[in-house]
PDB file of C-alpha atoms in Angstrom:
ATOM      1  CA  MET A   1       0.000   0.000   0.000  1.00  0.00           C
ATOM      2  CA  ARG A   2       1.417   3.412  -0.973  1.00  0.00           C
ATOM      3  CA  ILE A   3       0.160   6.497   0.846  1.00  0.00           C
ATOM      4  CA  PRO A   4       1.288  10.162   0.963  1.00  0.00           C
ATOM      5  CA  ALA A   5       4.116  10.788   3.414  1.00  0.00           C
ATOM      6  CA  HIS A   6       2.024  13.252   5.423  1.00  0.00           C
ATOM      7  CA  SER A   7      -0.594  10.536   5.997  1.00  0.00           C
ATOM      8  CA  VAL A   8       1.773   7.984   7.535  1.00  0.00           C
ATOM      9  CA  CYS A   9       0.976   9.023  11.096  1.00  0.00           C
ATOM     10  CA  THR A  10      -2.755   8.667  10.500  1.00  0.00           C
ATOM     11  CA  ALA A  11      -2.288   5.285   8.815  1.00  0.00           C
ATOM     12  CA  ILE A  12      -0.209   3.863  11.658  1.00  0.00           C
ATOM     13  CA  ARG A  13      -2.606   5.237  14.268  1.00  0.00           C
ATOM     14  CA  ASP A  14      -5.588   3.735  12.446  1.00  0.00           C
ATOM     15  CA  ASP A  15      -3.839   0.363  12.275  1.00  0.00           C
ATOM     16  CA  ILE A  16      -3.085   0.509  15.997  1.00  0.00           C
ATOM     17  CA  VAL A  17      -6.664   1.456  16.882  1.00  0.00           C
ATOM     18  CA  SER A  18      -8.133  -1.268  14.660  1.00  0.00           C
ATOM     19  CA  GLY A  19      -5.831  -3.901  16.178  1.00  0.00           C
ATOM     20  CA  VAL A  20      -3.674  -4.583  13.123  1.00  0.00           C
ATOM     21  CA  PHE A  21      -0.675  -3.908  15.373  1.00  0.00           C
ATOM     22  CA  GLU A  22      -1.122  -5.640  18.719  1.00  0.00           C
ATOM     23  CA  ARG A  23      -0.381  -3.960  22.031  1.00  0.00           C
ATOM     24  CA  GLY A  24       3.259  -4.436  22.921  1.00  0.00           C
ATOM     25  CA  GLY A  25       4.124  -5.331  19.333  1.00  0.00           C
ATOM     26  CA  ARG A  26       7.373  -4.001  17.917  1.00  0.00           C
ATOM     27  CA  LEU A  27       7.233  -1.300  15.229  1.00  0.00           C
ATOM     28  CA  THR A  28      10.341  -1.042  13.075  1.00  0.00           C
ATOM     29  CA  GLU A  29      10.926   1.820  10.671  1.00  0.00           C
ATOM     30  CA  GLU A  30      11.959  -0.493   7.859  1.00  0.00           C
ATOM     31  CA  GLN A  31       8.866  -2.704   8.061  1.00  0.00           C
ATOM     32  CA  LEU A  32       6.507   0.248   8.390  1.00  0.00           C
ATOM     33  CA  ALA A  33       8.140   2.059   5.474  1.00  0.00           C
ATOM     34  CA  ARG A  34       7.677  -1.029   3.330  1.00  0.00           C
ATOM     35  CA  ARG A  35       4.072  -1.492   4.432  1.00  0.00           C
ATOM     36  CA  TYR A  36       3.032   2.074   3.550  1.00  0.00           C
ATOM     37  CA  GLY A  37       5.287   2.567   0.555  1.00  0.00           C
ATOM     38  CA  VAL A  38       7.267   5.517   1.955  1.00  0.00           C
ATOM     39  CA  SER A  39      10.796   6.270   3.092  1.00  0.00           C
ATOM     40  CA  ARG A  40      11.869   5.833   6.704  1.00  0.00           C
ATOM     41  CA  VAL A  41      11.901   9.601   7.351  1.00  0.00           C
ATOM     42  CA  PRO A  42       8.086  10.117   7.570  1.00  0.00           C
ATOM     43  CA  VAL A  43       7.815   6.867   9.519  1.00  0.00           C
ATOM     44  CA  ARG A  44      10.343   8.129  12.067  1.00  0.00           C
ATOM     45  CA  GLU A  45       8.444  11.409  12.404  1.00  0.00           C
ATOM     46  CA  ALA A  46       5.136   9.586  12.726  1.00  0.00           C
ATOM     47  CA  LEU A  47       6.456   7.359  15.517  1.00  0.00           C
ATOM     48  CA  ARG A  48       7.598  10.429  17.450  1.00  0.00           C
ATOM     49  CA  THR A  49       4.147  11.963  17.131  1.00  0.00           C
ATOM     50  CA  LEU A  50       2.398   8.750  18.133  1.00  0.00           C
ATOM     51  CA  GLU A  51       4.684   8.419  21.148  1.00  0.00           C
ATOM     52  CA  SER A  52       3.681  11.917  22.270  1.00  0.00           C
ATOM     53  CA  GLU A  53       0.021  10.873  21.886  1.00  0.00           C
ATOM     54  CA  GLY A  54       0.497   7.712  23.949  1.00  0.00           C
ATOM     55  CA  PHE A  55       0.009   5.128  21.198  1.00  0.00           C
ATOM     56  CA  VAL A  56       3.680   4.187  20.944  1.00  0.00           C
ATOM     57  CA  THR A  57       6.424   3.726  23.496  1.00  0.00           C
ATOM     58  CA  THR A  58      10.180   3.301  23.109  1.00  0.00           C
ATOM     59  CA  ARG A  59      11.821   0.405  24.934  1.00  0.00           C
ATOM     60  CA  ARG A  60      15.512   0.147  25.649  1.00  0.00           C
ATOM     61  CA  HIS A  61      17.311  -2.290  23.321  1.00  0.00           C
ATOM     62  CA  ILE A  62      14.046  -2.910  21.409  1.00  0.00           C
ATOM     63  CA  GLY A  63      12.917   0.408  19.959  1.00  0.00           C
ATOM     64  CA  ALA A  64       9.399   1.554  19.151  1.00  0.00           C
ATOM     65  CA  CYS A  65       6.513  -0.643  20.307  1.00  0.00           C
ATOM     66  CA  VAL A  66       2.762  -0.276  20.518  1.00  0.00           C
ATOM     67  CA  ALA A  67       1.925   1.026  23.988  1.00  0.00           C
ATOM     68  CA  GLU A  68       0.214  -1.174  26.581  1.00  0.00           C
ATOM     69  CA  PRO A  69      -2.078   1.121  28.581  1.00  0.00           C
ATOM     70  CA  THR A  70      -3.289   0.001  31.998  1.00  0.00           C
ATOM     71  CA  GLU A  71      -6.922  -0.283  33.029  1.00  0.00           C
ATOM     72  CA  GLN A  72      -6.492   2.847  35.147  1.00  0.00           C
ATOM     73  CA  GLU A  73      -5.179   4.789  32.158  1.00  0.00           C
ATOM     74  CA  ALA A  74      -8.184   3.629  30.157  1.00  0.00           C
ATOM     75  CA  ALA A  75     -10.588   4.682  32.918  1.00  0.00           C
ATOM     76  CA  ASP A  76      -8.893   8.080  33.105  1.00  0.00           C
ATOM     77  CA  LEU A  77      -9.705   8.684  29.431  1.00  0.00           C
ATOM     78  CA  LEU A  78     -13.453   8.446  30.057  1.00  0.00           C
ATOM     79  CA  GLU A  79     -13.139  10.846  32.989  1.00  0.00           C
ATOM     80  CA  ILE A  80     -11.134  13.313  30.921  1.00  0.00           C
ATOM     81  CA  ARG A  81     -13.680  13.126  28.113  1.00  0.00           C
ATOM     82  CA  ALA A  82     -16.466  13.777  30.631  1.00  0.00           C
ATOM     83  CA  LEU A  83     -14.696  17.032  31.537  1.00  0.00           C
ATOM     84  CA  LEU A  84     -13.654  18.202  28.072  1.00  0.00           C
ATOM     85  CA  GLU A  85     -16.754  17.424  25.994  1.00  0.00           C
ATOM     86  CA  PRO A  86     -19.013  19.662  28.149  1.00  0.00           C
ATOM     87  CA  LEU A  87     -16.429  22.432  27.874  1.00  0.00           C
ATOM     88  CA  GLY A  88     -16.419  22.022  24.107  1.00  0.00           C
ATOM     89  CA  ALA A  89     -20.224  22.209  23.977  1.00  0.00           C
ATOM     90  CA  ALA A  90     -20.249  25.373  26.099  1.00  0.00           C
ATOM     91  CA  ARG A  91     -17.677  26.962  23.817  1.00  0.00           C
ATOM     92  CA  ALA A  92     -19.696  25.870  20.780  1.00  0.00           C
ATOM     93  CA  ALA A  93     -22.736  27.707  22.152  1.00  0.00           C
ATOM     94  CA  GLN A  94     -20.646  30.871  22.191  1.00  0.00           C
ATOM     95  CA  ARG A  95     -18.657  30.445  18.983  1.00  0.00           C
ATOM     96  CA  ARG A  96     -20.544  28.185  16.555  1.00  0.00           C
ATOM     97  CA  THR A  97     -21.191  29.335  13.022  1.00  0.00           C
ATOM     98  CA  GLU A  98     -24.314  28.831  10.953  1.00  0.00           C
ATOM     99  CA  ALA A  99     -22.382  26.233   8.941  1.00  0.00           C
ATOM    100  CA  HIS A 100     -21.705  24.236  12.126  1.00  0.00           C
ATOM    101  CA  LEU A 101     -25.372  24.411  13.104  1.00  0.00           C
ATOM    102  CA  LYS A 102     -26.462  23.252   9.673  1.00  0.00           C
ATOM    103  CA  VAL A 103     -24.222  20.175   9.864  1.00  0.00           C
ATOM    104  CA  LEU A 104     -25.195  19.395  13.474  1.00  0.00           C
ATOM    105  CA  ARG A 105     -28.909  19.637  12.720  1.00  0.00           C
ATOM    106  CA  GLY A 106     -28.493  17.472   9.622  1.00  0.00           C
ATOM    107  CA  LEU A 107     -26.685  14.804  11.640  1.00  0.00           C
ATOM    108  CA  VAL A 108     -29.372  14.866  14.323  1.00  0.00           C
ATOM    109  CA  ARG A 109     -32.110  14.422  11.690  1.00  0.00           C
ATOM    110  CA  LEU A 110     -30.262  11.484  10.150  1.00  0.00           C
ATOM    111  CA  GLY A 111     -29.526   9.956  13.542  1.00  0.00           C
ATOM    112  CA  GLN A 112     -33.124  10.220  14.690  1.00  0.00           C
ATOM    113  CA  GLU A 113     -34.364   8.727  11.425  1.00  0.00           C
ATOM    114  CA  ARG A 114     -31.923   5.793  11.596  1.00  0.00           C
ATOM    115  CA  ALA A 115     -32.719   5.239  15.274  1.00  0.00           C
ATOM    116  CA  ARG A 116     -36.475   5.025  14.582  1.00  0.00           C
ATOM    117  CA  ARG A 117     -35.839   2.556  11.768  1.00  0.00           C
ATOM    118  CA  GLY A 118     -33.485   0.450  13.862  1.00  0.00           C
ATOM    119  CA  ARG A 119     -30.505   1.134  11.587  1.00  0.00           C
ATOM    120  CA  GLY A 120     -27.946   0.640  14.346  1.00  0.00           C
ATOM    121  CA  GLU A 121     -25.112   0.011  11.908  1.00  0.00           C
ATOM    122  CA  ASP A 122     -25.228   3.681  10.851  1.00  0.00           C
ATOM    123  CA  LEU A 123     -25.562   5.256  14.279  1.00  0.00           C
ATOM    124  CA  ARG A 124     -21.995   4.797  15.510  1.00  0.00           C
ATOM    125  CA  SER A 125     -20.437   6.643  12.594  1.00  0.00           C
ATOM    126  CA  LEU A 126     -23.107   9.356  12.763  1.00  0.00           C
ATOM    127  CA  GLY A 127     -22.425   9.749  16.478  1.00  0.00           C
ATOM    128  CA  GLY A 128     -18.723  10.130  15.794  1.00  0.00           C
ATOM    129  CA  TRP A 129     -19.381  12.809  13.171  1.00  0.00           C
ATOM    130  CA  PHE A 130     -21.740  14.588  15.548  1.00  0.00           C
ATOM    131  CA  HIS A 131     -19.196  14.831  18.363  1.00  0.00           C
ATOM    132  CA  GLU A 132     -16.408  15.764  15.957  1.00  0.00           C
ATOM    133  CA  THR A 133     -18.494  18.604  14.507  1.00  0.00           C
ATOM    134  CA  LEU A 134     -19.516  19.772  17.988  1.00  0.00           C
ATOM    135  CA  ALA A 135     -15.841  19.923  18.960  1.00  0.00           C
ATOM    136  CA  GLN A 136     -14.992  21.892  15.817  1.00  0.00           C
ATOM    137  CA  ALA A 137     -17.813  24.322  16.614  1.00  0.00           C
ATOM    138  CA  SER A 138     -15.996  25.203  19.856  1.00  0.00           C
ATOM    139  CA  GLY A 139     -13.685  27.414  17.800  1.00  0.00           C
ATOM    140  CA  SER A 140     -10.701  26.088  19.766  1.00  0.00           C
ATOM    141  CA  PRO A 141      -8.199  24.118  17.643  1.00  0.00           C
ATOM    142  CA  GLY A 142      -6.367  22.928  20.751  1.00  0.00           C
ATOM    143  CA  LEU A 143      -9.505  21.600  22.408  1.00  0.00           C
ATOM    144  CA  THR A 144     -10.666  20.025  19.151  1.00  0.00           C
ATOM    145  CA  ALA A 145      -7.325  18.239  18.778  1.00  0.00           C
ATOM    146  CA  LEU A 146      -7.500  16.923  22.350  1.00  0.00           C
ATOM    147  CA  LEU A 147     -11.032  15.613  21.872  1.00  0.00           C
ATOM    148  CA  THR A 148     -10.086  13.975  18.577  1.00  0.00           C
ATOM    149  CA  GLN A 149      -7.126  12.250  20.223  1.00  0.00           C
ATOM    150  CA  LEU A 150      -9.363  11.114  23.083  1.00  0.00           C
ATOM    151  CA  ARG A 151     -11.859   9.572  20.651  1.00  0.00           C
ATOM    152  CA  HIS A 152      -9.060   7.654  18.922  1.00  0.00           C
ATOM    153  CA  LYS A 153      -7.686   6.326  22.205  1.00  0.00           C
ATOM    154  CA  ILE A 154     -11.091   5.403  23.596  1.00  0.00           C
ATOM    155  CA  ALA A 155     -11.882   3.513  20.369  1.00  0.00           C
ATOM    156  CA  TRP A 156      -8.570   1.684  20.803  1.00  0.00           C
ATOM    157  CA  MET A 157      -9.143   0.687  24.420  1.00  0.00           C
ATOM    158  CA  TYR A 158     -12.889   0.101  24.511  1.00  0.00           C
ATOM    159  CA  VAL A 159     -15.640  -1.740  22.715  1.00  0.00           C
ATOM    160  CA  VAL A 160     -18.789   0.413  22.743  1.00  0.00           C
ATOM    161  CA  GLU A 161     -21.987  -1.596  23.006  1.00  0.00           C
ATOM    162  CA  GLU A 162     -24.915  -0.676  20.803  1.00  0.00           C
ATOM    163  CA  SER A 163     -27.320   1.644  22.606  1.00  0.00           C
ATOM    164  CA  ALA A 164     -30.454  -0.005  23.959  1.00  0.00           C
ATOM    165  CA  GLN A 165     -32.286   3.327  23.607  1.00  0.00           C
ATOM    166  CA  PRO A 166     -31.019   4.931  20.393  1.00  0.00           C
ATOM    167  CA  VAL A 167     -34.076   7.169  19.990  1.00  0.00           C
ATOM    168  CA  GLU A 168     -33.512   8.695  23.430  1.00  0.00           C
ATOM    169  CA  GLU A 169     -29.792   9.036  22.756  1.00  0.00           C
ATOM    170  CA  TRP A 170     -30.414  11.042  19.592  1.00  0.00           C
ATOM    171  CA  ALA A 171     -33.028  13.121  21.380  1.00  0.00           C
ATOM    172  CA  GLU A 172     -30.194  14.087  23.757  1.00  0.00           C
ATOM    173  CA  HIS A 173     -28.070  15.063  20.768  1.00  0.00           C
ATOM    174  CA  GLY A 174     -30.916  17.207  19.505  1.00  0.00           C
ATOM    175  CA  ALA A 175     -31.305  18.948  22.866  1.00  0.00           C
ATOM    176  CA  ILE A 176     -27.580  19.746  22.905  1.00  0.00           C
ATOM    177  CA  VAL A 177     -27.823  21.301  19.442  1.00  0.00           C
ATOM    178  CA  ASP A 178     -30.859  23.345  20.499  1.00  0.00           C
ATOM    179  CA  ALA A 179     -28.880  24.750  23.442  1.00  0.00           C
ATOM    180  CA  VAL A 180     -25.903  25.495  21.203  1.00  0.00           C
ATOM    181  CA  ALA A 181     -28.179  27.236  18.674  1.00  0.00           C
ATOM    182  CA  ARG A 182     -29.667  29.430  21.416  1.00  0.00           C
ATOM    183  CA  GLY A 183     -26.216  30.345  22.706  1.00  0.00           C
ATOM    184  CA  ASP A 184     -27.041  28.815  26.102  1.00  0.00           C
ATOM    185  CA  ALA A 185     -23.555  27.740  27.165  1.00  0.00           C
ATOM    186  CA  GLU A 186     -24.500  26.444  30.615  1.00  0.00           C
ATOM    187  CA  ARG A 187     -27.342  24.273  29.333  1.00  0.00           C
ATOM    188  CA  ALA A 188     -25.156  22.923  26.529  1.00  0.00           C
ATOM    189  CA  ARG A 189     -22.495  22.088  29.117  1.00  0.00           C
ATOM    190  CA  ALA A 190     -24.955  20.389  31.481  1.00  0.00           C
ATOM    191  CA  LEU A 191     -26.676  18.340  28.764  1.00  0.00           C
ATOM    192  CA  THR A 192     -23.364  17.168  27.329  1.00  0.00           C
ATOM    193  CA  ALA A 193     -22.057  16.205  30.781  1.00  0.00           C
ATOM    194  CA  LEU A 194     -25.198  14.131  31.388  1.00  0.00           C
ATOM    195  CA  HIS A 195     -24.910  12.538  27.945  1.00  0.00           C
ATOM    196  CA  ALA A 196     -21.250  11.624  28.513  1.00  0.00           C
ATOM    197  CA  GLU A 197     -22.035  10.119  31.920  1.00  0.00           C
ATOM    198  CA  ARG A 198     -24.856   7.987  30.539  1.00  0.00           C
ATOM    199  CA  SER A 199     -22.671   6.687  27.718  1.00  0.00           C
ATOM    200  CA  ARG A 200     -19.931   5.461  30.062  1.00  0.00           C
ATOM    201  CA  GLY A 201     -21.881   2.328  30.900  1.00  0.00           C
ATOM    202  CA  ALA A 202     -21.763   1.202  27.261  1.00  0.00           C
ATOM    203  CA  HIS A 203     -17.944   1.058  27.240  1.00  0.00           C
ATOM    204  CA  ARG A 204     -16.263  -2.303  27.810  1.00  0.00           C
ATOM    205  CA  LEU A 205     -12.499  -2.741  27.977  1.00  0.00           C
ATOM    206  CA  ARG A 206     -11.108  -4.722  25.085  1.00  0.00           C
ATOM    207  CA  VAL A 207      -9.666  -8.119  26.008  1.00  0.00           C
ATOM    208  CA  ARG A 208      -5.888  -7.913  26.227  1.00  0.00           C
ATOM    209  CA  THR A 209      -3.977 -10.308  23.994  1.00  0.00           C
ATOM    210  CA  SER A 210      -1.515 -12.796  25.444  1.00  0.00           C
ATOM    211  CA  GLN A 211       1.012 -12.259  22.660  1.00  0.00           C
ATOM    212  CA  PRO A 212       3.959 -10.352  24.166  1.00  0.00           C
ATOM    213  CA  ASP A 213       5.711  -9.283  20.983  1.00  0.00           C
ATOM    214  CA  VAL A 214       4.061  -9.120  17.594  1.00  0.00           C
ATOM    215  CA  ASN A 215       5.972  -7.280  14.891  1.00  0.00           C
ATOM    216  CA  THR A 216       4.842  -5.944  11.579  1.00  0.00           C
ATOM    217  CA  ALA A 217       6.491  -8.752   9.642  1.00  0.00           C
ATOM    218  CA  SER A 218       3.433 -10.877  10.379  1.00  0.00           C
ATOM    219  CA  VAL A 219       0.976  -8.242   9.170  1.00  0.00           C
ATOM    220  CA  ARG A 220      -0.620  -8.681   5.790  1.00  0.00           C
ATOM    221  CA  ASN A 221       0.589  -6.182   3.178  1.00  0.00           C
TER     222      ASN A 221
END
């Protein structure tokens, strides 16, 4: 597979999140460069970035490996999200544009329609787009980047069970958008905090693998 050099970091991160590279598995520049069809330079830069994000760690005498987060680190992510997402919603109520509102309302309409029809396979991706757009509406690139990184790491560490009440869940999304549209920062914050708290129960830690060292040589190209 050949990808643009600037996309190497995203490609490696996606492969880590999806489980292509197992936790604790070794990541060598040469094997990664061959897998993505690039030189070792963008791979080296990508590994540095992913180490700063917590997806990769460097071990003495071994080199770069996929990180192995603890259960406590995983739990911390949900707590951090519960603090940052309400902040993002409050900021969105103060800074959103009409373009943001148009996208948010469109996603809510689609989500509510799919929920009523029982189209659960569509709801997860729509939910991801909703929260990504809400973060962008905050007008804070730093906060948006943090929330995006959190979503990646939570997807890596947790399996999210399908909602038993999708119609109610998308009604909550709609109420958040209404508060954002009215510029009611405190209500947007409170509704998002409640929504985040309710969603925590659907998260289940992924089963850890027993393989201590899986390198990219065994990955399909």
